mmCIF file of C-alpha atoms in Angstrom:
data_model
loop_
_atom_site.group_PDB
_atom_site.id
_atom_site.type_symbol
_atom_site.label_atom_id
_atom_site.label_comp_id
_atom_site.label_asym_id
_atom_site.label_seq_id
_atom_site.Cartn_x
_atom_site.Cartn_y
_atom_site.Cartn_z
ATOM 1 C CA MET A 1362 -8.869 -4.660 -83.032
ATOM 2 C CA THR A 1363 -10.131 -5.637 -79.565
ATOM 3 C CA GLN A 1364 -11.648 -8.920 -78.735
ATOM 4 C CA ASN A 1365 -14.512 -9.149 -76.243
ATOM 5 C CA ARG A 1366 -14.003 -12.096 -73.869
ATOM 6 C CA ASN A 1367 -17.167 -13.380 -72.258
ATOM 7 C CA GLY A 1368 -16.512 -16.083 -69.646
ATOM 8 C CA PHE A 1369 -13.589 -18.411 -69.007
ATOM 9 C CA SER A 1370 -11.710 -20.504 -71.460
ATOM 10 C CA LEU A 1371 -11.478 -24.249 -70.943
ATOM 11 C CA VAL A 1372 -7.872 -23.955 -69.720
ATOM 12 C CA GLU A 1373 -8.799 -21.317 -67.153
ATOM 13 C CA ALA A 1374 -11.655 -23.477 -65.880
ATOM 14 C CA LEU A 1375 -9.359 -26.507 -65.525
ATOM 15 C CA VAL A 1376 -6.746 -24.438 -63.654
ATOM 16 C CA ALA A 1377 -9.434 -23.090 -61.296
ATOM 17 C CA LEU A 1378 -10.736 -26.613 -60.691
ATOM 18 C CA ALA A 1379 -7.210 -27.895 -59.945
ATOM 19 C CA VAL A 1380 -6.567 -25.065 -57.458
ATOM 20 C CA LEU A 1381 -9.923 -25.692 -55.788
ATOM 21 C CA SER A 1382 -9.282 -29.440 -55.458
ATOM 22 C CA VAL A 1383 -5.803 -28.849 -53.984
ATOM 23 C CA ALA A 1384 -7.319 -26.422 -51.482
ATOM 24 C CA LEU A 1385 -10.162 -28.776 -50.466
ATOM 25 C CA THR A 1386 -8.134 -31.997 -50.133
ATOM 26 C CA PRO A 1387 -6.946 -31.243 -46.547
ATOM 27 C CA LEU A 1388 -10.506 -30.373 -45.553
ATOM 28 C CA PHE A 1389 -11.791 -33.715 -46.814
ATOM 29 C CA ALA A 1390 -8.957 -35.485 -44.983
ATOM 30 C CA GLN A 1391 -9.915 -33.728 -41.732
ATOM 31 C CA VAL A 1392 -13.585 -34.629 -42.130
ATOM 32 C CA ASN A 1393 -12.657 -38.265 -42.779
ATOM 33 C CA ALA A 1394 -10.406 -38.326 -39.687
ATOM 34 C CA ALA A 1395 -13.204 -36.794 -37.585
ATOM 35 C CA PHE A 1396 -15.598 -39.540 -38.733
ATOM 36 C CA ARG A 1397 -13.059 -42.248 -37.822
ATOM 37 C CA VAL A 1398 -12.486 -40.756 -34.353
ATOM 38 C CA SER A 1399 -16.235 -40.400 -33.817
ATOM 39 C CA ARG A 1400 -16.766 -44.049 -34.780
ATOM 40 C CA ALA A 1401 -13.997 -45.201 -32.408
ATOM 41 C CA ILE A 1402 -15.503 -43.200 -29.532
ATOM 42 C CA GLU A 1403 -18.947 -44.655 -30.230
ATOM 43 C CA GLU A 1404 -17.585 -48.228 -30.293
ATOM 44 C CA ASN A 1405 -15.693 -47.701 -27.008
ATOM 45 C CA LEU A 1406 -18.782 -46.232 -25.361
ATOM 46 C CA VAL A 1407 -21.020 -49.115 -26.480
ATOM 47 C CA ALA A 1408 -18.415 -51.708 -25.435
ATOM 48 C CA SER A 1409 -18.024 -50.100 -22.002
ATOM 49 C CA GLY A 1410 -21.777 -50.168 -21.497
ATOM 50 C CA LEU A 1411 -22.011 -53.804 -22.591
ATOM 51 C CA ALA A 1412 -19.172 -54.801 -20.255
ATOM 52 C CA GLN A 1413 -20.824 -53.047 -17.295
ATOM 53 C CA GLU A 1414 -24.162 -54.592 -18.262
ATOM 54 C CA GLY A 1415 -22.534 -58.044 -18.045
ATOM 55 C CA ILE A 1416 -21.543 -57.348 -14.439
ATOM 56 C CA GLU A 1417 -25.030 -56.059 -13.604
ATOM 57 C CA LEU A 1418 -26.668 -59.142 -15.150
ATOM 58 C CA VAL A 1419 -24.585 -61.456 -12.958
ATOM 59 C CA ARG A 1420 -25.361 -59.261 -9.943
ATOM 60 C CA GLY A 1421 -29.075 -59.559 -10.810
ATOM 61 C CA MET A 1422 -28.824 -63.351 -11.008
ATOM 62 C CA ARG A 1423 -27.110 -63.411 -7.636
ATOM 63 C CA ASP A 1424 -29.817 -61.161 -6.166
ATOM 64 C CA ASP A 1425 -32.668 -63.214 -7.678
ATOM 65 C CA ASN A 1426 -31.116 -66.342 -6.174
ATOM 66 C CA TRP A 1427 -30.848 -64.639 -2.797
ATOM 67 C CA PHE A 1428 -34.403 -63.207 -2.845
ATOM 68 C CA ALA A 1429 -35.807 -66.620 -3.833
ATOM 69 C CA GLY A 1430 -34.178 -68.070 -0.703
ATOM 70 C CA SER A 1431 -32.358 -70.580 -2.852
ATOM 71 C CA PRO A 1432 -30.034 -72.853 -0.913
ATOM 72 C CA VAL A 1433 -27.596 -72.890 -3.858
ATOM 73 C CA PRO A 1434 -24.302 -71.298 -2.775
ATOM 74 C CA MET A 1435 -23.197 -68.330 -4.875
ATOM 75 C CA GLY A 1436 -20.215 -70.134 -6.349
ATOM 76 C CA ASP A 1437 -22.336 -73.123 -7.435
ATOM 77 C CA LEU A 1438 -24.755 -70.871 -9.319
ATOM 78 C CA PHE A 1439 -21.932 -69.785 -11.620
ATOM 79 C CA ASP A 1440 -19.841 -72.976 -11.675
ATOM 80 C CA ASP A 1441 -19.973 -73.260 -15.443
ATOM 81 C CA CYS A 1442 -18.709 -69.689 -15.955
ATOM 82 C CA THR A 1443 -15.089 -70.283 -15.033
ATOM 83 C CA GLY A 1444 -14.308 -70.762 -18.731
ATOM 84 C CA GLY A 1445 -16.655 -68.004 -19.869
ATOM 85 C CA CYS A 1446 -20.405 -67.543 -20.260
ATOM 86 C CA GLN A 1447 -22.908 -65.547 -22.216
ATOM 87 C CA VAL A 1448 -25.553 -63.622 -20.327
ATOM 88 C CA GLN A 1449 -28.344 -61.471 -21.700
ATOM 89 C CA PHE A 1450 -31.047 -59.387 -20.026
ATOM 90 C CA ASN A 1451 -33.732 -62.096 -19.946
ATOM 91 C CA ASP A 1452 -31.582 -65.031 -18.743
ATOM 92 C CA THR A 1453 -32.144 -66.616 -15.369
ATOM 93 C CA PHE A 1454 -28.941 -68.663 -15.568
ATOM 94 C CA PRO A 1455 -25.733 -67.988 -17.515
ATOM 95 C CA GLN A 1456 -25.281 -69.888 -20.785
ATOM 96 C CA LEU A 1457 -22.033 -71.546 -21.786
ATOM 97 C CA THR A 1458 -20.156 -69.429 -24.259
ATOM 98 C CA GLY A 1459 -19.093 -69.937 -27.814
ATOM 99 C CA ASP A 1460 -17.687 -67.305 -30.109
ATOM 100 C CA VAL A 1461 -21.095 -65.783 -30.795
ATOM 101 C CA PRO A 1462 -21.452 -62.071 -31.537
ATOM 102 C CA LEU A 1463 -24.004 -59.983 -29.716
ATOM 103 C CA LYS A 1464 -26.950 -59.003 -31.887
ATOM 104 C CA ARG A 1465 -28.931 -55.770 -31.747
ATOM 105 C CA ASP A 1466 -32.695 -56.208 -31.914
ATOM 106 C CA ASP A 1467 -35.340 -53.818 -33.269
ATOM 107 C CA TYR A 1468 -35.648 -52.155 -29.840
ATOM 108 C CA GLY A 1469 -31.911 -51.418 -29.576
ATOM 109 C CA ARG A 1470 -31.233 -54.162 -27.025
ATOM 110 C CA TYR A 1471 -28.109 -56.283 -27.317
ATOM 111 C CA ARG A 1472 -28.783 -60.004 -27.056
ATOM 112 C CA TYR A 1473 -27.649 -63.351 -28.451
ATOM 113 C CA ASP A 1474 -30.868 -64.922 -29.706
ATOM 114 C CA GLN A 1475 -32.255 -62.419 -32.241
ATOM 115 C CA GLY A 1476 -31.421 -59.267 -34.166
ATOM 116 C CA THR A 1477 -28.635 -58.083 -36.433
ATOM 117 C CA ASP A 1478 -25.050 -59.174 -35.761
ATOM 118 C CA THR A 1479 -22.759 -56.536 -34.241
ATOM 119 C CA PRO A 1480 -18.957 -56.659 -34.003
ATOM 120 C CA PHE A 1481 -19.148 -57.076 -30.189
ATOM 121 C CA HIS A 1482 -18.427 -60.368 -28.385
ATOM 122 C CA ARG A 1483 -19.004 -60.470 -24.597
ATOM 123 C CA THR A 1484 -17.535 -63.122 -22.335
ATOM 124 C CA ILE A 1485 -18.272 -63.251 -18.625
ATOM 125 C CA THR A 1486 -16.119 -65.283 -16.282
ATOM 126 C CA VAL A 1487 -16.971 -65.911 -12.649
ATOM 127 C CA GLU A 1488 -14.390 -67.206 -10.212
ATOM 128 C CA ALA A 1489 -15.356 -68.273 -6.702
ATOM 129 C CA GLU A 1490 -12.726 -66.805 -4.396
ATOM 130 C CA SER A 1491 -14.629 -68.416 -1.520
ATOM 131 C CA ALA A 1492 -18.167 -69.638 -0.832
ATOM 132 C CA THR A 1493 -19.244 -66.027 -0.245
ATOM 133 C CA HIS A 1494 -16.974 -64.088 -2.633
ATOM 134 C CA LEU A 1495 -17.184 -64.063 -6.437
ATOM 135 C CA ILE A 1496 -14.851 -62.281 -8.835
ATOM 136 C CA VAL A 1497 -16.815 -61.398 -11.970
ATOM 137 C CA THR A 1498 -15.030 -60.294 -15.139
ATOM 138 C CA SER A 1499 -16.919 -59.036 -18.172
ATOM 139 C CA GLU A 1500 -14.898 -58.623 -21.364
ATOM 140 C CA VAL A 1501 -16.254 -57.133 -24.567
ATOM 141 C CA ALA A 1502 -14.038 -57.556 -27.630
ATOM 142 C CA TRP A 1503 -14.504 -56.289 -31.165
ATOM 143 C CA THR A 1504 -12.548 -55.680 -34.330
ATOM 144 C CA SER A 1505 -12.738 -52.541 -36.397
ATOM 145 C CA ASN A 1506 -9.361 -51.676 -38.094
ATOM 146 C CA ALA A 1507 -7.659 -53.389 -35.097
ATOM 147 C CA ASP A 1508 -8.575 -55.667 -32.193
ATOM 148 C CA HIS A 1509 -10.071 -53.859 -29.192
ATOM 149 C CA SER A 1510 -11.445 -54.912 -25.828
ATOM 150 C CA VAL A 1511 -12.918 -53.468 -22.655
ATOM 151 C CA VAL A 1512 -12.621 -55.425 -19.401
ATOM 152 C CA VAL A 1513 -14.611 -54.725 -16.218
ATOM 153 C CA THR A 1514 -14.043 -56.648 -12.976
ATOM 154 C CA GLU A 1515 -16.276 -56.652 -9.904
ATOM 155 C CA HIS A 1516 -16.164 -58.433 -6.533
ATOM 156 C CA LEU A 1517 -19.548 -59.731 -5.367
ATOM 157 C CA PHE A 1518 -20.205 -60.947 -1.847
ATOM 158 C CA ASP A 1519 -23.010 -62.933 -0.253
ATOM 159 C CA TRP A 1520 -25.274 -60.526 1.598
ATOM 160 C CA LEU A 1521 -25.806 -62.902 4.499
ATOM 161 C CA GLU A 1522 -22.150 -63.557 5.165
ATOM 162 C CA PRO A 1523 -19.571 -61.041 6.361
ATOM 163 C CA GLY A 1524 -16.909 -60.050 3.803
ATOM 164 C CA PRO A 1525 -13.238 -61.058 4.005
#
């Protein structure tokens, strides 16, 4: 007597499912690793942009001071930044720093006064090498599985005075 088998038995279905899961596990691991690498690249790119923006904001403050014909020497404008400052796009003077994270507002701008907290902390230090030469350092630090930071340094000179 012959038996007609229509479909799989429960054991055959479980074996097929086990083989399929063993075959797909490395694929899921690769996709997860790709997401982690993508996230790390995105964080590094954002941090690099924020660090460069810090330099450009200080440069803008220096330029505004110069265009206004202000008699304040460059070094005096940033006296309080030797221990670190916070600067955002709409500041006219640097603010003393605390350990405050940058926030991202509804327009995608990073700032301190409104928006959603991000993992990024930016500290800008300004050292007066001379009355006409500033050394500006912008550091952006963040933590995501480990501590990370990006540091950008720039030398700014007074336009009216010759360099070193």
